[in-house]
Amino acid sequence: MESPARLRSIAASLAGITPLQATREPSLRLWYMEPKLVTAQGSAGPEGGDVGAAVTALYQVHAVGLIRLAVVMLGDRAAAEDVVQDAFAGLYRRWDHLSGPDRALGYVRSSVLNGCRTRLRARVRDERLAAASPATSAAVSAEQAVLIGEEHAAVLAALRRLPDRQREALVLRYYLDLSEPEIAASMGIGRGTVKSTTSRALAALGRVLEENR
Amino acid sequence: MNTLEDRLRAAARAAAGTVADGTAPPLRLPQPGRRSGLRGRFPWIVPLTAAAAVIALIAVSIFAAHAVMPGARRPAPRSEPIPRLADGLPAYFLEDPAMASPDGLQPLPVNTGPVPSQFRSQETLQVMATATGRVAATATLPGYVTAIAASRDAFFAAVVQDNAARFYEIQLTAGYAGTTVTRLRIAPETAPIAYLAASPDGARLAYSTVIMQGGLDVAQRLVVASTTRDSEREWTARPYYDNSYMDSMGPMNWLADGRTLAFSWNVSLQGNMATMALRLLDTAVPGSDLMADSTESRFGYPGFAGQSYTTLSPNGQVMVGVASAYPQSPAPQGSVVAFSTATGLPTVLLRASGGDRESGCYSPLPWISNTGSEVLAACYREIKSPPSAAYVVHVVLINHGHVTGLPWLDGTAAWATAFP
């Protein structure tokens, strides 16, 4: 039997956040630090015609980190840039609907992840419709293999075959090094769900890699 | 040899490394004057329309549930209902400590994967006293527990043995100090079980599975099985990827009528805005197509368009969830918000605000009362800002908007729990 004190101890250890790794991915760290960063820079809360300037300022700070994230998800630099552009354009169009300026980066981040989902789904759909000529994915794979090596390209190709949530949980955990509570907060799901999703995703990734050997 | 996690880290960083600093293209914004049209001038139109549609769908579904089988009788309860505390909380709940191991990764919760060696022969669940946070009783299951659920009077578990899940009922004995475990006559399930839900009277179990081909989830499947007789129905939704795309099925709960099942469903094709829909399935109506046979609140309510699961109160009158980071959200991300299905009006039950208050809460919510006026939530509070962020997680009861901490339950916040 576990005592309440023991239970709280376990909970405290689970709740601990590992420091994000600033030296490795500073821009992605900023990606996660959204609300405070935006507020601190004073780039939000524009009136009248300053929306374009505010969105552009946000883009200048976060675009590269978000493009990197989208490249990991999509494996296609051009598509990644498009997704990020679309996300910021959406932010610009919907700025008036933001209930607070600190929502801006959270909104963009969600849009990028959603945009990646849509792109990947469209890609899978297109490949299934044109099963006889999977030229697009082959081209992407070849390009990636040249840029990052075949081993890495194979892992990422397998990653992109996973269901959305599994793929995103793995990227948040193993690329951005977010802890479980952070992932839970980012995805809006419980920590138990994060754990199960991550576990299942790793298992599925292993299976896909094994099949592709 | 590098672990799979190491390989994944290296691959992701290699891919990200192909994007050099300062190489983002110039931002192309839409033409001025096109920032918002009708929706910009009348931002309430879409939410109002969506709310009206949702209300209509829910009303029709609940009406249909009562109209199709008015004379259906439920089996008599097999034991006394689990008592309630003064604030409405169930006096006991079931938890599975093994689902959250301190090393950060849960044992694989699927039938097809390797079962952790320590659970191959048995696993022990704990019945917790809600008022004290103490273990009231334990139940040892003959295998690896992959999902748990609760009815008004009993608990249930799906247990993996020999690569198939079998289903067990856990009854509390007199005095709530012990348990009896009984295997149910439900056919073993070989597909991975994602979620399990027991009807209020314990007469039926619903569980969702994924159908996998080539390592990919290709279809969703829902099974509803009787716990008292050999009766089983199932619904499927496939293919996984197509124009009527569907993502993974989320948590589900039964409504008080014992036949309507509410479940979360992630849908896309909203431009860049994926939505988490709440769907309702009348399990007594013939059919096997999960999408065609269930009604959906596809466009949801403002602020619930993200990845947050929503829960419909058992009486069908209140939808509760955790707000996402979307522009039309009625409260900051992480806030707990309830929507009346009659009026569509939101009520912020707990506003995430940071500082010395809650920074946000997790979804799904572990427990919601019949009317939705009482909600149990696991919330987090930021005690150290990024980059070395730190949070404490604790359990709170939200009773008609009044928030009370239940610190003796904090330890269960990361565990899988099942509340009656």
XYZ file of C-alpha atoms in Angstrom:
633
model
C 0.000 0.000 0.000
C 1.141 3.489 -0.776
C 0.843 6.127 1.905
C -0.481 9.580 1.003
C 2.977 10.997 1.680
C 4.487 8.498 -0.709
C 1.865 9.325 -3.296
C 2.611 13.028 -2.996
C 6.320 12.337 -3.283
C 5.802 10.433 -6.499
C 3.546 13.173 -7.797
C 6.138 15.822 -7.018
C 8.828 13.929 -8.858
C 6.525 13.451 -11.805
C 5.638 17.131 -11.825
C 9.267 18.242 -12.035
C 10.203 19.995 -15.234
C 13.544 19.299 -16.774
C 15.237 22.512 -17.878
C 14.784 23.184 -21.538
C 17.980 23.043 -23.457
C 18.735 26.593 -24.364
C 21.996 25.988 -26.122
C 20.580 23.459 -28.523
C 17.439 25.087 -29.790
C 17.101 28.624 -28.557
C 14.454 29.581 -31.049
C 12.361 26.581 -30.180
C 12.689 27.411 -26.563
C 11.207 30.757 -27.416
C 8.502 28.900 -29.233
C 7.454 27.385 -25.968
C 7.910 30.573 -23.950
C 5.177 32.254 -25.899
C 3.037 34.348 -23.557
C 5.763 35.955 -21.521
C 7.910 36.650 -24.537
C 5.168 38.371 -26.438
C 4.155 40.447 -23.491
C 7.698 41.373 -22.634
C 8.395 42.574 -26.127
C 5.364 44.732 -26.133
C 4.551 43.563 -29.603
C 1.005 42.648 -28.819
C -2.003 44.725 -28.073
C -1.866 46.955 -31.127
C -4.671 49.290 -31.932
C -5.991 50.102 -35.368
C -3.470 49.568 -38.120
C -0.640 48.209 -36.013
C -1.765 44.637 -36.359
C 0.476 44.019 -39.349
C 3.477 45.345 -37.472
C 2.706 43.239 -34.425
C 2.271 40.069 -36.445
C 5.439 40.796 -38.404
C 7.396 41.337 -35.199
C 6.151 38.060 -33.865
C 7.100 36.372 -37.101
C 10.610 37.745 -37.035
C 11.234 36.273 -33.622
C 9.574 32.910 -34.045
C 9.497 32.072 -37.743
C 12.703 30.038 -37.878
C 11.815 27.959 -34.836
C 8.376 27.259 -36.185
C 9.730 26.399 -39.628
C 12.136 23.960 -38.006
C 9.285 22.367 -36.153
C 7.275 22.084 -39.366
C 10.272 20.635 -41.204
C 10.559 17.927 -38.588
C 6.885 17.192 -38.996
C 6.730 17.421 -42.799
C 10.239 16.845 -44.123
C 9.703 19.506 -46.714
C 11.163 22.986 -46.290
C 8.845 24.667 -48.788
C 5.758 23.106 -47.282
C 6.994 24.022 -43.826
C 7.408 27.651 -44.824
C 3.929 27.650 -46.328
C 2.407 26.240 -43.174
C 4.096 28.899 -41.058
C 3.076 31.643 -43.481
C -0.507 30.421 -43.401
C -0.455 30.366 -39.640
C 0.694 33.958 -39.373
C -1.733 35.051 -42.062
C -4.478 33.399 -40.055
C -3.309 35.240 -36.978
C -3.433 38.503 -38.901
C -6.960 37.846 -40.111
C -8.216 36.808 -36.717
C -6.324 39.254 -34.564
C -9.528 41.028 -33.607
C -10.825 37.792 -32.184
C -7.917 37.326 -29.820
C -9.239 37.798 -26.340
C -5.776 38.723 -25.145
C -2.440 39.505 -26.767
C -0.749 36.663 -24.943
C -2.828 34.269 -27.014
C -1.060 35.192 -30.238
C 1.819 32.763 -30.183
C -0.266 29.965 -28.775
C -2.641 30.481 -31.630
C 0.162 30.403 -34.193
C 1.703 27.315 -32.667
C -1.601 25.481 -32.790
C -2.083 26.602 -36.357
C 1.332 25.292 -37.373
C 0.680 21.900 -35.825
C -2.762 21.782 -37.408
C -1.367 22.877 -40.738
C 1.195 20.097 -40.590
C -1.569 17.623 -39.871
C -3.574 18.800 -42.831
C -0.582 18.635 -45.143
C 0.344 15.148 -44.060
C -3.203 13.930 -44.429
C -3.461 15.421 -47.872
C -0.159 13.796 -48.766
C -1.329 10.382 -47.590
C -4.619 10.838 -49.395
C -2.918 11.848 -52.602
C -0.547 8.918 -52.421
C -3.424 6.533 -51.938
C -5.310 8.006 -54.850
C -2.221 7.742 -57.018
C -0.822 4.581 -55.534
C 0.958 3.669 -58.708
C 3.155 6.734 -58.718
C 4.384 7.698 -55.264
C 6.806 10.137 -56.795
C 6.219 12.946 -54.329
C 7.109 11.047 -51.222
C 10.035 9.395 -52.930
C 11.386 12.764 -53.963
C 11.017 14.111 -50.470
C 12.713 11.094 -49.019
C 15.580 11.313 -51.464
C 16.091 14.977 -50.763
C 16.038 14.416 -47.056
C 18.371 11.479 -47.294
C 20.919 13.673 -49.020
C 20.569 16.452 -46.478
C 20.442 14.530 -43.250
C 21.471 10.973 -44.049
C 19.503 7.845 -44.757
C 19.197 6.728 -41.155
C 17.671 10.012 -40.053
C 15.445 10.172 -43.119
C 14.147 6.696 -42.431
C 13.281 7.574 -38.841
C 11.499 10.747 -39.885
C 9.620 8.986 -42.658
C 8.378 6.481 -40.111
C 7.482 9.304 -37.745
C 5.331 10.905 -40.409
C 3.357 7.728 -40.882
C 2.134 7.807 -37.318
C -1.288 9.152 -36.334
C -1.299 12.866 -35.578
C -1.345 12.768 -31.841
C 1.343 10.138 -31.632
C 3.592 12.061 -33.985
C 3.085 15.321 -32.130
C 3.662 13.742 -28.739
C 6.960 12.297 -29.937
C 8.104 15.561 -31.477
C 7.219 17.574 -28.383
C 8.968 15.092 -26.168
C 12.035 14.057 -28.100
C 12.668 17.090 -30.268
C 11.616 19.960 -28.044
C 12.518 18.034 -24.888
C 9.337 19.125 -23.179
C 8.462 17.320 -19.991
C 5.204 15.471 -19.556
C 3.454 18.332 -17.783
C 4.581 20.696 -20.526
C 3.386 18.364 -23.252
C 0.119 17.915 -21.429
C -0.311 21.656 -21.224
C 0.657 22.171 -24.865
C -1.635 19.462 -26.202
C -4.350 20.121 -23.668
C -4.493 16.525 -22.527
C -3.863 14.789 -19.240
C -0.485 13.499 -18.250
C -1.771 9.969 -18.254
C -2.803 10.463 -21.853
C 0.617 11.878 -22.664
C 2.236 8.805 -21.230
C 0.017 6.371 -23.054
C 0.255 8.292 -26.315
C 4.035 8.476 -26.121
C 4.386 4.827 -25.250
C 2.104 3.760 -28.035
C 3.805 6.089 -30.476
C 7.240 4.684 -29.720
C 5.949 1.169 -30.163
C 4.293 2.089 -33.455
C 7.422 3.874 -34.635
C 9.466 0.789 -33.918
C 7.052 -1.364 -35.860
C 7.062 0.933 -38.852
C 10.849 1.081 -38.869
C 11.043 -2.675 -38.616
C 8.698 -3.094 -41.554
C 10.693 -0.680 -43.660
C 13.997 -2.411 -43.101
C 23.151 0.479 -30.118
C 21.241 3.705 -29.838
C 17.740 3.487 -28.463
C 14.777 4.378 -30.574
C 14.431 7.577 -28.569
C 18.031 8.540 -29.345
C 17.510 7.833 -33.022
C 14.421 9.969 -33.027
C 16.138 12.852 -31.263
C 19.065 12.758 -33.645
C 16.873 12.593 -36.729
C 14.662 15.462 -35.618
C 17.589 17.693 -34.802
C 19.256 16.844 -38.078
C 16.123 17.844 -39.952
C 15.753 21.042 -37.945
C 19.408 21.787 -38.578
C 18.686 22.153 -42.271
C 16.931 25.428 -41.451
C 19.635 27.974 -40.700
C 19.112 31.011 -38.526
C 17.862 34.034 -40.375
C 16.605 32.107 -43.383
C 12.902 32.570 -42.881
C 11.313 34.128 -45.954
C 9.598 37.502 -45.636
C 6.141 37.359 -44.173
C 3.355 37.750 -46.725
C 0.298 39.155 -45.068
C -3.125 39.354 -46.693
C -4.208 42.588 -48.292
C -5.327 45.284 -45.865
C -9.049 45.364 -45.399
C -9.384 41.621 -45.692
C -8.648 40.842 -42.130
C -12.203 39.992 -41.297
C -15.486 39.983 -43.090
C -18.903 39.129 -41.795
C -17.421 37.131 -38.987
C -15.308 40.082 -38.011
C -18.245 42.426 -37.777
C -20.558 39.874 -36.271
C -18.284 37.515 -34.369
C -21.213 35.986 -32.549
C -22.791 34.606 -35.728
C -20.680 31.476 -36.074
C -20.602 30.601 -32.373
C -24.317 31.199 -32.118
C -25.050 29.090 -35.161
C -22.765 26.351 -33.949
C -24.297 26.430 -30.493
C -27.780 26.199 -31.942
C -26.732 23.261 -34.101
C -25.147 21.490 -31.169
C -28.152 22.024 -28.976
C -30.411 20.679 -31.679
C -28.216 17.646 -32.244
C -27.983 16.811 -28.581
C -31.693 17.346 -28.051
C -32.576 15.162 -31.021
C -30.202 12.458 -29.891
C -31.485 12.368 -26.351
C -35.067 12.505 -27.544
C -34.383 9.660 -29.944
C -32.747 7.674 -27.191
C -35.937 7.779 -25.207
C -38.252 7.431 -28.154
C -36.895 4.283 -29.758
C -37.015 1.916 -26.810
C -39.320 3.407 -24.229
C -39.962 0.141 -22.500
C -36.388 -1.021 -22.146
C -35.586 -2.214 -18.667
C -32.232 -2.081 -17.067
C -30.922 -4.975 -15.028
C -31.305 -4.583 -11.298
C -28.216 -3.317 -9.513
C -26.022 -6.127 -8.345
C -24.961 -4.346 -5.181
C -25.394 -1.105 -3.303
C -24.253 2.016 -5.125
C -20.938 3.345 -3.974
C -21.795 6.060 -1.428
C -21.333 9.766 -2.028
C -19.677 12.336 0.169
C -21.480 15.485 1.268
C -20.177 17.439 -1.718
C -21.370 14.810 -4.164
C -18.022 13.165 -4.808
C -17.992 9.375 -4.898
C -16.612 8.081 -1.616
C -14.324 5.623 -3.415
C -12.566 5.451 -6.725
C -10.239 3.036 -8.484
C -6.731 3.902 -9.524
C -3.989 2.145 -11.397
C -0.640 3.290 -10.052
C 1.299 1.319 -12.633
C 0.028 3.508 -15.436
C 2.349 6.286 -14.351
C 5.761 4.999 -13.504
C 8.276 7.417 -11.980
C 10.638 6.911 -14.896
C 8.217 8.902 -17.001
C 7.011 6.268 -19.381
C 3.946 4.269 -18.781
C 4.059 0.558 -19.421
C 2.741 -0.051 -22.881
C -1.047 0.115 -22.584
C -1.828 -2.030 -25.568
C -2.403 -5.690 -25.986
C -0.093 -6.125 -28.890
C 3.002 -4.603 -27.404
C 5.339 -6.107 -24.888
C 3.784 -6.249 -21.458
C 6.159 -5.104 -18.725
C 7.611 -8.170 -17.081
C 6.479 -7.188 -13.615
C 2.852 -7.255 -14.730
C 2.796 -10.374 -16.864
C 1.302 -12.539 -14.163
C -0.697 -10.021 -12.136
C -1.257 -6.390 -11.312
C -2.774 -4.817 -8.221
C -5.194 -1.894 -8.396
C -6.094 0.317 -5.474
C -9.510 1.422 -4.278
C -8.965 4.858 -2.781
C -11.063 6.659 -0.184
C -11.806 10.045 -1.703
C -12.151 11.776 1.665
C -8.725 10.753 2.917
C -6.612 9.710 -0.039
C -5.918 6.430 1.699
C -6.028 3.006 0.154
C -9.267 1.390 1.277
C -8.866 -1.885 -0.544
C -6.906 -3.528 -3.298
C -7.813 -5.772 -6.187
C -5.327 -8.094 -7.824
C -5.970 -8.864 -11.470
C -4.440 -11.844 -13.268
C -2.440 -9.924 -15.870
C -1.597 -6.464 -17.124
C -4.342 -3.878 -16.626
C -4.769 -1.851 -19.792
C -7.918 0.160 -18.951
C -10.244 0.766 -16.014
C -13.791 2.111 -15.599
C -16.523 2.529 -13.011
C -20.299 2.243 -12.792
C -22.465 3.398 -9.911
C -21.795 0.247 -7.960
C -18.705 -1.455 -9.314
C -15.364 -1.053 -11.033
C -14.170 -2.739 -14.201
C -10.800 -3.535 -15.721
C -9.506 -4.811 -19.045
C -6.645 -7.180 -18.342
C -4.150 -8.463 -20.872
C -3.358 -12.125 -20.640
C -1.725 -14.079 -23.453
C -2.018 -11.170 -25.887
C -5.740 -10.720 -25.409
C -7.669 -8.463 -23.060
C -10.212 -10.030 -20.746
C -12.716 -8.107 -18.724
C -13.218 -8.184 -14.986
C -15.655 -6.694 -12.532
C -14.412 -5.502 -9.154
C -17.010 -5.279 -6.401
C -16.394 -3.697 -3.046
C -17.276 -5.972 -0.146
C -19.320 -4.886 2.864
C -17.555 -2.147 4.766
C -15.569 -1.186 1.660
C -12.442 -2.831 3.018
C -12.115 -5.579 0.458
C -12.915 -6.529 -3.104
C -14.172 -9.455 -5.087
C -12.958 -9.902 -8.630
C -15.109 -11.671 -11.203
C -14.285 -12.398 -14.805
C -17.032 -11.263 -17.156
C -18.377 -13.305 -20.055
C -17.269 -10.779 -22.622
C -15.223 -12.271 -25.430
C -11.474 -11.613 -25.177
C -10.300 -8.692 -27.267
C -7.104 -8.976 -29.264
C -6.971 -5.397 -30.563
C -5.348 -2.679 -28.463
C -7.881 -1.104 -26.129
C -7.756 2.668 -25.896
C -10.629 3.617 -23.594
C -13.121 1.777 -21.445
C -16.415 3.088 -20.014
C -19.061 1.375 -17.910
C -22.751 2.227 -18.148
C -24.168 3.731 -14.941
C -25.891 0.487 -13.987
C -22.856 -1.593 -14.878
C -24.858 -3.623 -17.374
C -22.701 -2.718 -20.333
C -19.102 -1.924 -21.079
C -17.975 0.189 -23.996
C -14.425 0.081 -25.208
C -12.648 1.614 -28.156
C -9.885 -0.011 -30.134
C -7.782 0.808 -33.100
C -7.432 -1.534 -36.027
C -3.846 -1.579 -37.189
C -2.362 -2.557 -40.501
C 1.307 -2.324 -41.206
C 1.998 -0.544 -37.951
C -0.543 2.180 -38.665
C -3.898 2.878 -37.134
C -6.274 2.444 -40.060
C -9.646 2.416 -38.367
C -11.434 3.123 -35.145
C -13.688 0.557 -33.582
C -16.150 0.799 -30.732
C -17.536 -2.247 -28.954
C -20.430 -2.307 -26.520
C -20.758 -5.571 -24.637
C -23.227 -6.747 -22.046
C -21.701 -7.657 -18.708
C -24.493 -10.088 -17.926
C -25.147 -12.019 -21.113
C -23.500 -12.923 -24.397
C -24.380 -9.824 -26.314
C -22.056 -7.577 -28.168
C -22.283 -4.880 -30.819
C -19.622 -2.955 -32.594
C -19.217 0.133 -34.719
C -16.319 1.005 -36.964
C -15.121 4.039 -38.819
C -12.763 3.668 -41.741
C -10.656 4.332 -43.631
C -8.470 6.287 -41.298
C -7.342 8.780 -43.875
C -9.760 10.110 -46.431
C -11.867 13.153 -47.140
C -14.077 12.491 -44.168
C -10.981 12.233 -42.072
C -11.142 11.104 -38.526
C -8.498 11.099 -35.928
C -8.240 9.005 -32.840
C -11.280 8.552 -30.681
C -10.953 10.139 -27.282
C -12.383 9.332 -23.879
C -16.064 8.494 -23.614
C -18.736 8.441 -20.972
C -22.250 7.103 -20.737
C -25.168 9.386 -20.160
C -27.601 8.701 -17.344
C -30.053 6.991 -19.696
C -27.641 4.074 -19.908
C -27.729 3.851 -23.690
C -26.294 7.082 -25.051
C -22.545 7.224 -25.278
C -20.756 10.584 -25.528
C -17.215 10.583 -26.855
C -14.576 13.035 -28.034
C -13.503 12.933 -31.641
C -10.751 14.926 -33.282
C -11.750 16.151 -36.725
C -9.907 18.330 -39.175
C -10.554 20.002 -42.516
C -11.232 23.306 -40.845
C -8.440 25.010 -42.678
C -5.661 24.981 -40.185
C -8.031 24.570 -37.293
C -8.544 21.043 -36.154
C -11.483 20.645 -33.862
C -12.312 18.302 -31.063
C -15.895 17.288 -31.536
C -18.219 15.751 -29.037
C -20.270 12.972 -30.598
C -23.302 11.156 -29.290
C -24.131 7.559 -30.142
C -27.406 5.911 -29.250
C -26.207 2.369 -28.709
C -29.737 0.962 -28.862
C -30.357 2.017 -32.449
C -29.338 -0.502 -35.135
C -26.215 0.289 -37.093
C -22.512 -0.327 -37.261
C -21.117 2.834 -38.813
C -19.638 4.918 -36.042
C -19.750 8.133 -38.025
C -23.149 7.732 -39.643
C -24.845 6.493 -36.509
C -23.583 9.173 -34.162
C -24.406 12.854 -34.144
C -21.689 15.387 -33.765
C -21.129 18.839 -32.471
C -18.508 19.228 -35.105
C -17.800 22.879 -34.804
C -17.942 22.754 -31.086
C -17.996 25.775 -28.889
C -15.561 28.653 -29.045
C -12.424 27.735 -27.219
C -12.949 24.037 -27.514
C -11.618 23.841 -31.018
C -8.218 22.595 -29.997
C -7.045 19.346 -28.567
C -9.010 19.465 -25.369
C -11.346 16.619 -24.648
C -14.835 17.572 -23.573
C -17.215 15.693 -21.332
C -20.993 15.797 -21.415
C -22.630 15.632 -18.006
C -24.590 12.405 -17.523
C -27.869 14.319 -17.640
C -26.853 15.706 -21.029
C -27.286 19.338 -20.042
C -23.740 20.600 -19.559
C -20.605 20.159 -21.618
C -17.415 20.696 -19.666
C -13.893 20.937 -20.970
C -10.582 22.709 -20.768
C -10.206 25.773 -22.964
C -7.616 25.761 -25.726
C -5.449 28.555 -27.060
C -7.940 29.697 -29.647
C -9.044 33.240 -30.321
C -12.685 32.761 -29.464
C -12.045 30.952 -26.238
C -14.147 32.444 -23.428
C -11.264 32.041 -20.991
C -7.484 31.622 -21.081
C -6.011 28.332 -22.190
C -6.236 25.753 -19.448
C -9.405 27.196 -17.908
C -12.252 24.865 -17.076
C -15.394 26.014 -18.872
C -18.916 24.632 -18.864
C -21.469 25.204 -21.622
C -25.162 24.778 -21.177
C -26.555 22.610 -23.954
C -29.871 24.430 -23.570
C -28.599 27.967 -24.036
C -25.064 27.572 -25.332
C -23.873 30.043 -22.760
C -20.448 29.450 -21.247
C -19.627 29.519 -17.569
C -15.999 29.723 -16.544
C -15.673 27.303 -13.660
C -11.989 27.881 -13.096
C -10.058 30.658 -14.780
C -6.425 29.854 -15.500
C -4.503 32.933 -14.570
C -1.079 31.947 -13.307
C 0.611 33.681 -10.420
C -0.635 32.195 -7.204
C -3.593 30.703 -9.011
C -3.922 27.787 -11.345
C -1.897 28.019 -14.536
C -4.224 25.551 -16.180
C -5.915 22.194 -15.905
C -5.619 18.941 -17.776
C -8.218 17.209 -19.837
C -10.006 14.907 -19.674
C -11.479 15.798 -16.329
C -11.421 12.804 -13.997
C -14.966 13.241 -12.690
C -18.098 15.264 -13.408
C -21.348 15.145 -11.466
C -24.683 14.241 -13.029
C -25.627 17.875 -13.506
C -22.146 19.107 -14.335
C -22.151 21.548 -11.434
C -19.382 19.679 -9.630
C -16.175 18.822 -11.407
C -12.955 17.254 -10.269
C -9.893 18.568 -12.064
C -6.153 17.984 -12.031
C -4.541 21.389 -12.387
C -1.008 22.702 -12.509
C 0.539 25.848 -11.145
C 3.730 27.309 -12.501
C 6.175 27.863 -9.681
C 9.163 28.662 -11.851
C 9.136 30.331 -15.226
C 10.686 28.951 -18.415
C 13.377 28.081 -19.399
C 13.760 26.164 -16.138
C 10.025 25.939 -15.686
C 8.574 23.943 -12.864
C 5.025 23.108 -11.980
C 3.156 21.570 -9.123
C 0.138 19.493 -9.932
C -2.800 19.082 -7.642
C -6.412 18.017 -7.569
C -9.257 20.483 -7.019
C -13.007 20.171 -6.684
C -14.971 22.848 -8.515
C -18.405 23.072 -6.946
C -20.679 25.642 -8.607
C -17.595 27.673 -9.400
C -16.121 27.422 -5.920
C -12.680 25.838 -6.055
C -11.452 23.682 -3.190
C -8.096 21.956 -3.103
C -7.988 18.272 -2.230
C -4.279 17.967 -1.436
C -4.575 14.444 -0.148
C -5.466 13.392 -3.683
C -2.615 15.228 -5.381
C -0.638 12.028 -5.662
C -3.288 10.498 -7.869
C -3.262 13.320 -10.390
C -0.880 11.546 -12.723
C -2.494 8.150 -12.385
C -5.273 6.514 -14.255
C -8.430 6.749 -12.188
C -12.030 5.616 -12.495
C -14.741 7.428 -10.536
C -18.292 6.083 -10.210
